[in-house]
Coordinates of C-alpha atoms and ligand atoms in Angstrom, one line a residue:
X214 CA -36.2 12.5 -25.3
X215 CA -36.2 16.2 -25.6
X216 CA -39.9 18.2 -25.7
X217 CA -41.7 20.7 -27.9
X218 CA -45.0 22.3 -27.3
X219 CA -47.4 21.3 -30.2
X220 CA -48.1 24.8 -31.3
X221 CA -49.0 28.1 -28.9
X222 CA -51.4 26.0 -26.8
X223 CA -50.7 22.3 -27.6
X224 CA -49.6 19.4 -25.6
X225 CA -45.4 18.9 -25.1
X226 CA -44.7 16.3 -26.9
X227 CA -41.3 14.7 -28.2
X228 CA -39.2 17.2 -30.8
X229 CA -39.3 13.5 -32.9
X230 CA -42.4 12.3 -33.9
X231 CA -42.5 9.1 -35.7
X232 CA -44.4 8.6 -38.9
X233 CA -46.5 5.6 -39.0
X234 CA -47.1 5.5 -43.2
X235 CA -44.5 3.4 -43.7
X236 CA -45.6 0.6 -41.8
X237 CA -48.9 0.2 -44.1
X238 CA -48.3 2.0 -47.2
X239 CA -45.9 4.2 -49.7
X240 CA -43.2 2.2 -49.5
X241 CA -44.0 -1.4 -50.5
X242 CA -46.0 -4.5 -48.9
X243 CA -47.2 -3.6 -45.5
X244 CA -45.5 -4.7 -42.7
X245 CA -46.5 -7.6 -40.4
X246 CA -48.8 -6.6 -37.3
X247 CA -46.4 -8.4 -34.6
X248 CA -43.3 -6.1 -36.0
X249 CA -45.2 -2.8 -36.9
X250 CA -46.5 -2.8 -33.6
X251 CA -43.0 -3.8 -31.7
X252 CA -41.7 -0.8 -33.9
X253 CA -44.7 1.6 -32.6
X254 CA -43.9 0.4 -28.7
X255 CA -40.1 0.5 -29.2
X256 CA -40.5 4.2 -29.9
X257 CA -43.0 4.5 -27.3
X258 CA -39.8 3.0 -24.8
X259 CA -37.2 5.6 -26.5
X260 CA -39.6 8.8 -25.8
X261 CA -41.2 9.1 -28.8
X262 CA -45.0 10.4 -27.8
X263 CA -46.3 11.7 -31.3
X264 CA -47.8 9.2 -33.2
X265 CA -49.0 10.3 -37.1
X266 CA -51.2 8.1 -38.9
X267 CA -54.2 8.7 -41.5
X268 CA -57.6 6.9 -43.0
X269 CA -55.5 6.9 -46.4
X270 CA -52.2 4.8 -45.1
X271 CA -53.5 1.2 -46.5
X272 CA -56.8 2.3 -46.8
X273 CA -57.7 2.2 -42.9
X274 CA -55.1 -0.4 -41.6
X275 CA -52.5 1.9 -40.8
X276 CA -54.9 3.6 -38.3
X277 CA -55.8 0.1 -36.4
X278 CA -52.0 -0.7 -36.3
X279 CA -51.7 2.6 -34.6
X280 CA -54.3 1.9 -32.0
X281 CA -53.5 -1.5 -31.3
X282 CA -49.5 -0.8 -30.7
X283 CA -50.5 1.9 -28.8
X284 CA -53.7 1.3 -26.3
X285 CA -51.4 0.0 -23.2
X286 CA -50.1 3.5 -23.5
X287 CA -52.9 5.8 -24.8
X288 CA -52.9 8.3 -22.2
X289 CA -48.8 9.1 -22.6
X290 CA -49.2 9.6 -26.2
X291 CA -50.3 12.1 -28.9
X292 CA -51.7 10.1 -31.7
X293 CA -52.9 12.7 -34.9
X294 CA -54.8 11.0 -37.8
X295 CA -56.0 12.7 -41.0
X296 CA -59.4 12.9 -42.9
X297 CA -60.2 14.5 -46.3
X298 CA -60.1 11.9 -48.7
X299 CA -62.9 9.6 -50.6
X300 CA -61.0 6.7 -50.6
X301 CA -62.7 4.6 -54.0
X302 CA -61.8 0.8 -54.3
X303 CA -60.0 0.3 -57.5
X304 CA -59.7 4.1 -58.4
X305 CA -57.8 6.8 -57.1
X306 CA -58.7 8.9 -54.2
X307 CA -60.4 12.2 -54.3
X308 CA -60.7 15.2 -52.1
X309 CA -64.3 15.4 -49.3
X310 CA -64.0 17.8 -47.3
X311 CA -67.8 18.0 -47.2
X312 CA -68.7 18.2 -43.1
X313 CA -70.6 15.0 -43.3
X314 CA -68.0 13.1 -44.4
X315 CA -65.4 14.5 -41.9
X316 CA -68.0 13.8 -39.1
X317 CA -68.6 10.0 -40.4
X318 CA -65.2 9.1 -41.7
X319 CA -63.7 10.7 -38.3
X320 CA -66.3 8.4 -36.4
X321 CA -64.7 5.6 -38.6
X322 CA -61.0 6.6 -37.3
X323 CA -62.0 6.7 -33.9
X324 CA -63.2 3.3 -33.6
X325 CA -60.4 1.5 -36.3
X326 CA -57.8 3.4 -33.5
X327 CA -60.0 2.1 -30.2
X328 CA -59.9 5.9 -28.9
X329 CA -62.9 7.7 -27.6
X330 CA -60.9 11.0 -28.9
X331 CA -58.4 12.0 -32.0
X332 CA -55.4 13.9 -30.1
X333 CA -55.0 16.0 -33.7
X334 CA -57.2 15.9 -36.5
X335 CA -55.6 17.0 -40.0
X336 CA -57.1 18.1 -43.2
X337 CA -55.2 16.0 -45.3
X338 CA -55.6 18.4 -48.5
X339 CA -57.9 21.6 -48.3
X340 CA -60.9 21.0 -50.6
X341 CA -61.6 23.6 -53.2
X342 CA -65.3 22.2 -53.5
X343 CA -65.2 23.3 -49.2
X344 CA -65.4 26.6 -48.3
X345 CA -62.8 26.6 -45.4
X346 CA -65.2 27.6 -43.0
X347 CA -67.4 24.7 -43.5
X348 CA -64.8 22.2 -42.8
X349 CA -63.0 24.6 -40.2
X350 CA -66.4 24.6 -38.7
X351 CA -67.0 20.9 -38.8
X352 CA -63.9 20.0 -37.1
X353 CA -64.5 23.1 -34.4
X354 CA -67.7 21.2 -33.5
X355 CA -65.9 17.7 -33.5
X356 CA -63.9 19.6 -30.6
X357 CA -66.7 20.6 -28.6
X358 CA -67.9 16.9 -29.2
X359 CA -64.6 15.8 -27.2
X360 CA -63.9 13.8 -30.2
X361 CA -60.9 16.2 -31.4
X362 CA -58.2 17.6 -29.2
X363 CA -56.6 19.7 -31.8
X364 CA -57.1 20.8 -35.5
X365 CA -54.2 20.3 -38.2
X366 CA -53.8 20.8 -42.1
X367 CA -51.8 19.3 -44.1
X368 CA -50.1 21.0 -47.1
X369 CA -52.5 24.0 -46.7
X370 CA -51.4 27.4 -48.4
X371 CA -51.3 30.6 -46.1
X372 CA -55.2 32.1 -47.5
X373 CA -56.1 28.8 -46.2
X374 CA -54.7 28.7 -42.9
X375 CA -55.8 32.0 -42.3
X376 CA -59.3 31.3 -43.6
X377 CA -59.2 28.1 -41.0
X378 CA -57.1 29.4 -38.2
X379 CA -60.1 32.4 -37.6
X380 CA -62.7 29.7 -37.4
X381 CA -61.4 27.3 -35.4
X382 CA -57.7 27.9 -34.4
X383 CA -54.8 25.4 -36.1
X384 CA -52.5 23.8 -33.7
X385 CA -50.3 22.3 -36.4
X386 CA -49.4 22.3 -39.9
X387 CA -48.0 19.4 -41.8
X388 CA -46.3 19.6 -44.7
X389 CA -43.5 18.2 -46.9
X390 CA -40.2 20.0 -45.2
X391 CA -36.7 19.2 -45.4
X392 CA -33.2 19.8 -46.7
X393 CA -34.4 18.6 -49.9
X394 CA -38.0 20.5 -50.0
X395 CA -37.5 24.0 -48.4
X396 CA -40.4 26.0 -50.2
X397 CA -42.3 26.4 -46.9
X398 CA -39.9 28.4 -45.7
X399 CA -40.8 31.4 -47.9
X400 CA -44.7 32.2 -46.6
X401 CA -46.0 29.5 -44.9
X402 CA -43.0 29.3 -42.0
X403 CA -43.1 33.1 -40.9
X404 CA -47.1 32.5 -40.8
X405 CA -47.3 29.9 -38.6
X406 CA -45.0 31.5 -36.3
X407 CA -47.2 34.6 -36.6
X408 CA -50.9 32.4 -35.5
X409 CA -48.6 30.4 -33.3
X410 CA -49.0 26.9 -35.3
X411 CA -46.6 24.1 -34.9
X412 CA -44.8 22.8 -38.2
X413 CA -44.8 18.9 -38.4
X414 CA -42.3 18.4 -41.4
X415 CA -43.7 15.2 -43.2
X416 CA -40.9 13.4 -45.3
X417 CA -38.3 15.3 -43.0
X418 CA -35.7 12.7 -44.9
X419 CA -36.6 13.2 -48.3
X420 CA -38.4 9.7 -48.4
X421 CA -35.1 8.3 -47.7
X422 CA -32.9 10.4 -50.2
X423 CA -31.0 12.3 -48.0
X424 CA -30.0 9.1 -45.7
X425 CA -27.6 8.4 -48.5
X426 CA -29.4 5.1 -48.7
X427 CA -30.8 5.8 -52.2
X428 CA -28.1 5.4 -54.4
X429 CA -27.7 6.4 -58.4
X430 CA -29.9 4.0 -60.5
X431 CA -31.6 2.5 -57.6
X432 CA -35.2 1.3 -59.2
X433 CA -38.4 1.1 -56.7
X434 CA -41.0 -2.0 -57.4
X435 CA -43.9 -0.2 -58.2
X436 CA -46.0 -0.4 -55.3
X437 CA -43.4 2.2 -53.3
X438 CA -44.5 5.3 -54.4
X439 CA -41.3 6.4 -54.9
X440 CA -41.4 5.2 -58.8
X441 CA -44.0 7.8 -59.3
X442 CA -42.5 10.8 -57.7
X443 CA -40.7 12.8 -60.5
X444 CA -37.7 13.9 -57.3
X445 CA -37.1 10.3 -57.5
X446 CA -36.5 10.2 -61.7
X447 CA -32.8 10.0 -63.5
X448 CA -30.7 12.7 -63.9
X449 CA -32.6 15.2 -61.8
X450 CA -32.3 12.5 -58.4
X451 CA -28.3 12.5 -59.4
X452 CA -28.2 16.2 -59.0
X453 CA -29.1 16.2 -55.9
X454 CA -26.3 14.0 -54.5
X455 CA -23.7 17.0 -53.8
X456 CA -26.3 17.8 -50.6
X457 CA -26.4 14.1 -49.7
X458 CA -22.2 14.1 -50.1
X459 CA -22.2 17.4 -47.7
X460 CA -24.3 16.0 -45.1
X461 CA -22.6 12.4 -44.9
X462 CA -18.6 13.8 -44.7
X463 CA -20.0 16.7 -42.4
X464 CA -21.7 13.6 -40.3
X465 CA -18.6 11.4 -40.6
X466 CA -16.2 14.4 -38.7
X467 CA -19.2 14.6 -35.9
X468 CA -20.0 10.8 -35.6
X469 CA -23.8 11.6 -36.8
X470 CA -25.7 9.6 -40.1
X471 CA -26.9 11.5 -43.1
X472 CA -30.3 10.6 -41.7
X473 CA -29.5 12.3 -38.2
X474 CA -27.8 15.5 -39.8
X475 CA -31.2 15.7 -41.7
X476 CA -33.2 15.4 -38.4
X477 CA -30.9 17.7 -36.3
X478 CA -30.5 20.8 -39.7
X479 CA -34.5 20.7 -39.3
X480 CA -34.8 20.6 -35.1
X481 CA -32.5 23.7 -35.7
X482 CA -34.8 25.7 -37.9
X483 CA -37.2 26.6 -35.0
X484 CA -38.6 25.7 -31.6
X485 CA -41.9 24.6 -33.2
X486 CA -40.8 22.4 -35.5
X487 CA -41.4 18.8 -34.8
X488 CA -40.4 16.4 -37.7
X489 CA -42.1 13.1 -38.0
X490 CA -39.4 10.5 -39.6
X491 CA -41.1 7.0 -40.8
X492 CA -38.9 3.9 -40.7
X493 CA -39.9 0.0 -40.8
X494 CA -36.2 -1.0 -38.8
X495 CA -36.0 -0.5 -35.6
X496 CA -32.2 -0.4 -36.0
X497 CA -33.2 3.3 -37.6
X498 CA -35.6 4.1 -34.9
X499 CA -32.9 4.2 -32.6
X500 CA -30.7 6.0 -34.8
X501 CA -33.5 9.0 -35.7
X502 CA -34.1 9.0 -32.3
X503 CA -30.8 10.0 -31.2
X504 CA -30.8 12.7 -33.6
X505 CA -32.4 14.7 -31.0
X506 CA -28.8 15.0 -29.3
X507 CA -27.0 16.1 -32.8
X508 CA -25.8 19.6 -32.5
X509 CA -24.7 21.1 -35.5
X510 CA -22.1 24.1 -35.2
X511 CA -23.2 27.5 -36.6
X512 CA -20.5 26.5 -39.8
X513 CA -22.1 23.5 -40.4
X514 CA -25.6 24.7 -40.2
X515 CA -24.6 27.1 -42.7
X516 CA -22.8 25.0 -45.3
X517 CA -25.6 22.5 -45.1
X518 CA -28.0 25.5 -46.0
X519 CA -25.5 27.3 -48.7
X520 CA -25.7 23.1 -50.5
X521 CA -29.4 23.3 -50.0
X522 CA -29.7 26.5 -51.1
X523 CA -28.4 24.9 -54.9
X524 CA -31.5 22.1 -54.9
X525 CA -33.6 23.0 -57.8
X526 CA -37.0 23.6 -56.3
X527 CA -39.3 24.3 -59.6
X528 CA -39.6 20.2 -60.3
X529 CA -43.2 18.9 -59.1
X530 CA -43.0 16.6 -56.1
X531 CA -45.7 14.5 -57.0
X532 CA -47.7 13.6 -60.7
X533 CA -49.7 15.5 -62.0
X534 CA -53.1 14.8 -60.2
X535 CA -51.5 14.5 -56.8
X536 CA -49.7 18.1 -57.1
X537 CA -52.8 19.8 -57.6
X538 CA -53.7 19.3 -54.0
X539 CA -50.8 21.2 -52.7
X540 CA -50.5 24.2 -51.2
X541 CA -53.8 25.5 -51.8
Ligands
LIG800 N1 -49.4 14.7 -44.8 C1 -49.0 14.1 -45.8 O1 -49.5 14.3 -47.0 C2 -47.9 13.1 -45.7 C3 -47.2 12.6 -46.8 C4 -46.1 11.8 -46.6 C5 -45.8 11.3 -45.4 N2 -46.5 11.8 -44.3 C6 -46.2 11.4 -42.9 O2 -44.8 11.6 -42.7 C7 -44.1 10.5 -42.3 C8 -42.7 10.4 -42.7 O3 -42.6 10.7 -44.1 P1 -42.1 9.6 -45.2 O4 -42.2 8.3 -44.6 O5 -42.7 10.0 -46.5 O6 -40.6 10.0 -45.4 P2 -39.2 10.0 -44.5 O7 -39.5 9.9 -43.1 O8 -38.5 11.2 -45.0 O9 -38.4 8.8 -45.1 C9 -38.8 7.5 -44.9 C10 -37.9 6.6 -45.7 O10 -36.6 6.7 -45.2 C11 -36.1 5.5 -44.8 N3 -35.3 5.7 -43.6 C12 -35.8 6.2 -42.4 N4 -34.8 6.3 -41.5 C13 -33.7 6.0 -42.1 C14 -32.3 5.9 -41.7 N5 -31.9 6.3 -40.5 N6 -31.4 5.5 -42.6 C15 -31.8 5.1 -43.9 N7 -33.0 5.2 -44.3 C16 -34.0 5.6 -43.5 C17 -37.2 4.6 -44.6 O11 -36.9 3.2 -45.0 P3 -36.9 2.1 -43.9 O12 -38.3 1.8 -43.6 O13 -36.3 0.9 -44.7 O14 -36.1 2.5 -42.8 C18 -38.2 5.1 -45.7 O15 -38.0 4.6 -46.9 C19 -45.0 9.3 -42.8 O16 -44.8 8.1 -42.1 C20 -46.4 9.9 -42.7 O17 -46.8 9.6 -41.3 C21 -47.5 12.7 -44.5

């Protein structure tokens, strides 16, 4: 598997990271140990090196499958987890940024993923009740601990970053990025390449949409998160299927899949950017994997942009609790 450097000082690590969520959480029932954690090793034996998990996916178990599939192989692998939630049994979560939180809960991870250090630490949503500093600072001292390799955000807005990055510099950024989602591209893209910060796109396949798998009138069960996400509603969903058309006929002349075209358009964007596609079927592992060796002509690239280019990009992504934590 082809390499990218995780940001101006940051480990290589494979241009594909896969995205562990899936496994635990957002898209239904979890999946059994035994076959999340042949999935997790699978990918391990295809190159894949960049492992993204977070104390939110399940609450909690999403981070000890993550550890267990990967402790023969902890030392070949980059494996970035996520604070910054209160996680409340029977109520939705809420922000905590607060630095004695991060230093407990990040305690927590280290021991559900049997790992004396976190490879990347995010900020899962900056904290307006934090001053940026404070929890800048908090994970800065987590590094000097040897507990953190590397400090990430996750949907952070560019005052944000910037506020972070002087305290304790950001190695990566994750946020929502894809053919369907392409707001970061205005501010936050040209910033990161500015401090020298990685992207890691998160949903790089549009939770599935732009695989071509989610088809007009499909309903979700209600614990995928799916049936929440107003992207995911009827008419504005059908829309959308002109760029899921262009991508499938342009992947049927090169032998690619929706899903791979998706992958490769986003590889294409920049050197830095390493997306991180989640899947439960190892049959699309292998498939996202190999995405890594689509190369999409300069005609095709720009088509694919020019259809994009028509997505409407004003609808919220998430309700209306939930898109108050973004970009801040
Ligand atoms: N920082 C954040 O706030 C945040 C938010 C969301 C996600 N994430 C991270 O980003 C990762 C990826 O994002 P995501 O899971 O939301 O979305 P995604 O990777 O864009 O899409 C995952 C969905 O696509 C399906 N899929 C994957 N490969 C496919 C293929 N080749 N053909 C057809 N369908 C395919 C999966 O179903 P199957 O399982 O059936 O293949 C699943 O429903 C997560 O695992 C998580 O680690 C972070």
């Amino acid at each position: 598997m082809m390499t990218r450097t995780l940001g101006a000082g940051g480990p290589e690590v494979s241009a594909l990271g896969l995205g562990c969520m899936g496994l635990s959480h957002g898209f239904g029932p979890p999946v059994p140990d035994a076959d999340g954690i042949a999935l997790i090793r699978d990918a391990v034996d295809r190159g894949i090196t960049f492992f993204d998990t977070a104390q939110v996916y399940g609450p909690y178990i999403n981070e000890e499958l993550v550890g267990k599939a990967l402790a023969p192989v902890r030392d070949q692998v980059v494996i970035a987890t996520k604070f910054g939630f209160e996680i409340n049994p029977g109520r939705p979560n809420s922000l905590n940024s607060r630095p004695d939180h991060i230093r407990r809960t990040v305690d927590a991870s280290l021991q559900r993923l049997g790992v004396d250090h976190i490879d990347l630490l995010y900020q899962h949503r900056v904290d307006p009740g934090v001053a940026m500093e404070d929890a800048a600072g908090t994970v800065r001292d987590l590094i000097a601990a040897g507990k953190v390799g590397g400090f990430g955000m996750s949907e952070a807005g560019v005052e944000a970053i910037r506020r972070a990055h002087a305290v304790q510099p950001v190695t990566a950024l994750q946020s929502e990025y894809s053919l369907w989602w392409r707001e970061p591209e205005a501010e936050i893209l040209p910033t990161l390449v500015e401090l020298g910060i990685a992207f890691v796109p998160f949903s790089p396949l549009g939770k599935g949409f732009l695989t071509g798998t989610v088809s007009p009138g499909m309903a979700f069960e209600q614990s995928d998160t799916r049936s929440q996400l107003p992207r995911f509603s009827e008419p504005e969903r059908s829309d959308d299927r002109r760029l899921v058309e262009l991508i499938t006929s342009i992947g049927y002349r090169i032998e690619a899949s929706a899903a791979q075209i998706a992958l490769a358009w986003l590889l294409a964007r920049h050197e830095w950017i390493i997306p991180i596609p989640g899947t439960t079927n190892r049959h699309r592992l292998a498939e996202n994997a190999a995405a890594v060796d689509v190369r999409l002509s300069a005609d095709d690239l720009a088509a694919i942009t020019a259809a994009a280019d028509l997505v409407d990009t004003t609808r919220d992504r998430y309700p209306a609790e939930m898109q108050a934590w973004v970009n801040r």
